[in-house]
PDB file of C-alpha atoms in Angstrom:
ATOM      1  CA  UNK A  29      -4.357 -13.389  19.297  1.00 84.00           C
ATOM      2  CA  UNK A  30      -7.344 -15.642  19.392  1.00 89.00           C
ATOM      3  CA  UNK A  31     -10.253 -16.319  17.048  1.00 87.00           C
ATOM      4  CA  UNK A  32     -12.197 -13.261  18.267  1.00 93.00           C
ATOM      5  CA  UNK A  33      -9.225 -10.989  17.498  1.00 91.00           C
ATOM      6  CA  UNK A  34      -8.916 -12.422  13.993  1.00 88.00           C
ATOM      7  CA  UNK A  35     -12.642 -11.969  13.323  1.00 89.00           C
ATOM      8  CA  UNK A  36     -12.491  -8.423  14.695  1.00 93.00           C
ATOM      9  CA  UNK A  37      -9.542  -7.563  12.440  1.00 89.00           C
ATOM     10  CA  UNK A  38     -11.374  -8.972   9.414  1.00 83.00           C
ATOM     11  CA  UNK A  39     -14.384  -6.763  10.129  1.00 88.00           C
ATOM     12  CA  UNK A  40     -12.204  -3.699  10.663  1.00 89.00           C
ATOM     13  CA  UNK A  41     -10.308  -4.344   7.413  1.00 83.00           C
ATOM     14  CA  UNK A  42     -13.637  -4.253   5.625  1.00 79.00           C
ATOM     15  CA  UNK A  43     -14.869  -1.089   7.385  1.00 85.00           C
ATOM     16  CA  UNK A  44     -12.642   0.608   9.961  1.00 88.00           C
ATOM     17  CA  UNK A  45     -15.430   3.097  10.776  1.00 90.00           C
ATOM     18  CA  UNK A  46     -17.858   0.517  12.115  1.00 91.00           C
ATOM     19  CA  UNK A  47     -19.131   1.338  15.539  1.00 94.00           C
ATOM     20  CA  UNK A  48     -18.023  -0.718  18.510  1.00 96.00           C
ATOM     21  CA  UNK A  49     -21.702  -1.542  19.127  1.00 96.00           C
ATOM     22  CA  UNK A  50     -22.168  -3.016  15.623  1.00 95.00           C
ATOM     23  CA  UNK A  51     -18.898  -4.952  15.878  1.00 95.00           C
ATOM     24  CA  UNK A  52     -19.937  -6.339  19.266  1.00 95.00           C
ATOM     25  CA  UNK A  53     -23.358  -7.353  17.955  1.00 95.00           C
ATOM     26  CA  UNK A  54     -21.914  -9.163  14.945  1.00 92.00           C
ATOM     27  CA  UNK A  55     -19.248 -10.900  17.019  1.00 94.00           C
ATOM     28  CA  UNK A  56     -21.604 -11.810  19.864  1.00 95.00           C
ATOM     29  CA  UNK A  57     -19.542  -9.943  22.478  1.00 96.00           C
ATOM     30  CA  UNK A  58     -20.048  -6.945  24.702  1.00 96.00           C
ATOM     31  CA  UNK A  59     -19.041  -3.437  23.633  1.00 96.00           C
ATOM     32  CA  UNK A  60     -16.564  -3.315  26.523  1.00 97.00           C
ATOM     33  CA  UNK A  61     -14.895  -6.510  25.321  1.00 96.00           C
ATOM     34  CA  UNK A  62     -14.586  -5.233  21.751  1.00 96.00           C
ATOM     35  CA  UNK A  63     -13.294  -1.812  22.878  1.00 96.00           C
ATOM     36  CA  UNK A  64     -10.693  -3.529  25.088  1.00 96.00           C
ATOM     37  CA  UNK A  65      -9.649  -5.844  22.239  1.00 96.00           C
ATOM     38  CA  UNK A  66      -9.225  -2.930  19.822  1.00 95.00           C
ATOM     39  CA  UNK A  67      -7.196  -0.974  22.387  1.00 95.00           C
ATOM     40  CA  UNK A  68      -4.931  -3.992  23.032  1.00 95.00           C
ATOM     41  CA  UNK A  69      -4.448  -4.602  19.296  1.00 93.00           C
ATOM     42  CA  UNK A  70      -3.420  -0.963  18.870  1.00 93.00           C
ATOM     43  CA  UNK A  71      -1.124  -0.967  21.915  1.00 94.00           C
ATOM     44  CA  UNK A  72       0.594  -4.190  20.842  1.00 93.00           C
ATOM     45  CA  UNK A  73       1.223  -2.849  17.344  1.00 91.00           C
ATOM     46  CA  UNK A  74      -1.004  -5.335  15.533  1.00 89.00           C
ATOM     47  CA  UNK A  75      -3.194  -2.428  14.407  1.00 90.00           C
ATOM     48  CA  UNK A  76      -0.893   0.341  13.231  1.00 88.00           C
ATOM     49  CA  UNK A  77      -3.541   2.757  11.985  1.00 86.00           C
ATOM     50  CA  UNK A  78      -6.967   3.300  10.554  1.00 83.00           C
ATOM     51  CA  UNK A  79      -7.508   4.534   7.013  1.00 76.00           C
ATOM     52  CA  UNK A  80     -10.066   5.056   4.310  1.00 71.00           C
ATOM     53  CA  UNK A  81     -10.291   3.766   0.759  1.00 65.00           C
ATOM     54  CA  UNK A  82     -11.585   5.992  -2.006  1.00 62.00           C
ATOM     55  CA  UNK A  83     -12.880   5.181  -5.440  1.00 59.00           C
ATOM     56  CA  UNK A  84     -10.278   5.446  -8.188  1.00 52.00           C
ATOM     57  CA  UNK A  85     -12.065   8.312  -9.951  1.00 51.00           C
ATOM     58  CA  UNK A  86     -12.036  10.343  -6.731  1.00 51.00           C
ATOM     59  CA  UNK A  87      -8.301  10.047  -6.345  1.00 56.00           C
ATOM     60  CA  UNK A  88      -6.099  12.872  -7.544  1.00 59.00           C
ATOM     61  CA  UNK A  89      -3.778  10.540  -9.437  1.00 58.00           C
ATOM     62  CA  UNK A  90      -5.575   8.596 -12.129  1.00 82.00           C
ATOM     63  CA  UNK A  91      -2.638   6.788 -13.753  1.00 90.00           C
ATOM     64  CA  UNK A  92      -1.385   4.074 -11.432  1.00 92.00           C
ATOM     65  CA  UNK A  93       1.233   1.451 -12.152  1.00 95.00           C
ATOM     66  CA  UNK A  94       3.590  -1.117 -10.720  1.00 96.00           C
ATOM     67  CA  UNK A  95       7.208  -0.710 -11.744  1.00 97.00           C
ATOM     68  CA  UNK A  96       9.575  -3.669 -11.456  1.00 97.00           C
ATOM     69  CA  UNK A  97      13.190  -2.536 -11.127  1.00 97.00           C
ATOM     70  CA  UNK A  98      16.495  -4.392 -11.519  1.00 96.00           C
ATOM     71  CA  UNK A  99      19.511  -2.815  -9.830  1.00 96.00           C
ATOM     72  CA  UNK A 100      23.174  -3.330 -10.653  1.00 93.00           C
ATOM     73  CA  UNK A 101      25.305  -4.977  -7.985  1.00 89.00           C
ATOM     74  CA  UNK A 102      24.722  -3.834  -4.437  1.00 89.00           C
ATOM     75  CA  UNK A 103      23.210  -0.473  -5.288  1.00 91.00           C
ATOM     76  CA  UNK A 104      19.693  -1.191  -4.012  1.00 94.00           C
ATOM     77  CA  UNK A 105      19.954   1.103  -0.970  1.00 93.00           C
ATOM     78  CA  UNK A 106      21.191   4.026  -3.081  1.00 94.00           C
ATOM     79  CA  UNK A 107      18.432   3.517  -5.664  1.00 95.00           C
ATOM     80  CA  UNK A 108      15.804   3.228  -2.917  1.00 93.00           C
ATOM     81  CA  UNK A 109      16.930   6.551  -1.409  1.00 91.00           C
ATOM     82  CA  UNK A 110      16.572   8.220  -4.813  1.00 92.00           C
ATOM     83  CA  UNK A 111      13.144   6.694  -5.459  1.00 94.00           C
ATOM     84  CA  UNK A 112      11.863   7.775  -2.029  1.00 90.00           C
ATOM     85  CA  UNK A 113      12.397  11.354  -3.196  1.00 88.00           C
ATOM     86  CA  UNK A 114       9.776  11.030  -5.943  1.00 89.00           C
ATOM     87  CA  UNK A 115       6.310  12.015  -4.678  1.00 86.00           C
ATOM     88  CA  UNK A 116       4.785   9.825  -7.407  1.00 90.00           C
ATOM     89  CA  UNK A 117       6.290   6.718  -5.780  1.00 92.00           C
ATOM     90  CA  UNK A 118       3.528   5.733  -3.358  1.00 90.00           C
ATOM     91  CA  UNK A 119       5.101   2.536  -2.030  1.00 92.00           C
ATOM     92  CA  UNK A 120       8.444   0.893  -2.466  1.00 95.00           C
ATOM     93  CA  UNK A 121       9.208  -2.761  -1.796  1.00 95.00           C
ATOM     94  CA  UNK A 122      12.405  -4.780  -1.923  1.00 94.00           C
ATOM     95  CA  UNK A 123      11.930  -8.265  -3.295  1.00 93.00           C
ATOM     96  CA  UNK A 124      13.730 -11.365  -4.472  1.00 90.00           C
ATOM     97  CA  UNK A 125      13.936 -13.019  -7.858  1.00 89.00           C
ATOM     98  CA  UNK A 126      14.556 -11.286 -11.173  1.00 93.00           C
ATOM     99  CA  UNK A 127      13.552  -7.839  -9.860  1.00 96.00           C
ATOM    100  CA  UNK A 128      15.179  -6.103  -6.906  1.00 96.00           C
ATOM    101  CA  UNK A 129      12.497  -3.492  -6.235  1.00 97.00           C
ATOM    102  CA  UNK A 130       8.796  -3.018  -6.837  1.00 97.00           C
ATOM    103  CA  UNK A 131       7.508   0.568  -6.901  1.00 96.00           C
ATOM    104  CA  UNK A 132       3.832   1.489  -6.831  1.00 94.00           C
ATOM    105  CA  UNK A 133       3.543   4.787  -8.692  1.00 94.00           C
ATOM    106  CA  UNK A 134       0.760   7.251  -9.475  1.00 90.00           C
ATOM    107  CA  UNK A 135       0.507  10.390 -11.627  1.00 90.00           C
ATOM    108  CA  UNK A 136      -2.339  12.644 -12.727  1.00 86.00           C
ATOM    109  CA  UNK A 137      -1.772  12.246 -16.480  1.00 90.00           C
ATOM    110  CA  UNK A 138      -0.111   9.935 -18.967  1.00 92.00           C
ATOM    111  CA  UNK A 139       2.322  12.723 -19.887  1.00 93.00           C
ATOM    112  CA  UNK A 140       3.430  12.973 -16.241  1.00 92.00           C
ATOM    113  CA  UNK A 141       3.652   9.185 -16.113  1.00 95.00           C
ATOM    114  CA  UNK A 142       5.884   9.138 -19.190  1.00 95.00           C
ATOM    115  CA  UNK A 143       8.106  11.797 -17.619  1.00 95.00           C
ATOM    116  CA  UNK A 144       8.369   9.809 -14.405  1.00 95.00           C
ATOM    117  CA  UNK A 145       9.388   6.679 -16.302  1.00 95.00           C
ATOM    118  CA  UNK A 146      12.130   8.597 -18.087  1.00 94.00           C
ATOM    119  CA  UNK A 147      13.445  10.053 -14.822  1.00 94.00           C
ATOM    120  CA  UNK A 148      13.443   6.705 -13.035  1.00 95.00           C
ATOM    121  CA  UNK A 149      15.225   4.953 -15.897  1.00 92.00           C
ATOM    122  CA  UNK A 150      18.032   7.531 -15.686  1.00 93.00           C
ATOM    123  CA  UNK A 151      18.823   6.764 -12.029  1.00 95.00           C
ATOM    124  CA  UNK A 152      22.355   5.453 -11.744  1.00 94.00           C
ATOM    125  CA  UNK A 153      22.376   1.777 -10.837  1.00 95.00           C
ATOM    126  CA  UNK A 154      19.070   0.834 -12.470  1.00 96.00           C
ATOM    127  CA  UNK A 155      19.755  -1.715 -15.184  1.00 95.00           C
ATOM    128  CA  UNK A 156      16.195  -2.413 -16.363  1.00 94.00           C
ATOM    129  CA  UNK A 157      12.554  -1.817 -15.564  1.00 95.00           C
ATOM    130  CA  UNK A 158       9.201  -3.283 -16.479  1.00 96.00           C
ATOM    131  CA  UNK A 159       6.116  -1.211 -15.836  1.00 96.00           C
ATOM    132  CA  UNK A 160       2.493  -2.345 -15.769  1.00 95.00           C
ATOM    133  CA  UNK A 161      -0.344   0.173 -15.641  1.00 94.00           C
ATOM    134  CA  UNK A 162      -3.098  -0.797 -13.202  1.00 91.00           C
ATOM    135  CA  UNK A 163      -6.431  -0.729 -14.988  1.00 87.00           C
ATOM    136  CA  UNK A 164      -8.783  -1.519 -12.128  1.00 78.00           C
ATOM    137  CA  UNK A 165      -8.664  -2.573  -8.488  1.00 72.00           C
ATOM    138  CA  UNK A 166     -11.690  -4.712  -7.641  1.00 72.00           C
ATOM    139  CA  UNK A 167     -10.433  -5.161  -4.077  1.00 66.00           C
ATOM    140  CA  UNK A 168      -8.457  -2.479  -2.273  1.00 60.00           C
ATOM    141  CA  UNK A 169      -6.810  -3.367   1.018  1.00 56.00           C
ATOM    142  CA  UNK A 170      -5.098  -0.873   3.296  1.00 52.00           C
TER     143      UNK A 170
END
């Protein structure tokens, strides 16, 4: 990847729906060059998809949080399999340090959120959790 690829990716991260013509104009390249670059970035796996970002109030789930999870012993894989079964768990990350897992969760109401927390805390192997509700997201990245 060269400088043009990096600039192209930055523009696409900001607005994946931009036309090839507008990308080419901003980058000072031809439309054919930009189209070829995008195709190569997709084929090589650098670009794995295109998505949209919606405003928080337009999303179905209004209560969003990050849950930090400590797991007993070597039970991380088992706990991860259980957590993947919860539709409210949007993303799941393994990590290092004090916490073994980080789960991004979302529910429609605080009552549903409270229920989710209770269910997650009952999963065998989880020794402790810390949950932080996300209040705003000034910058959303795909």
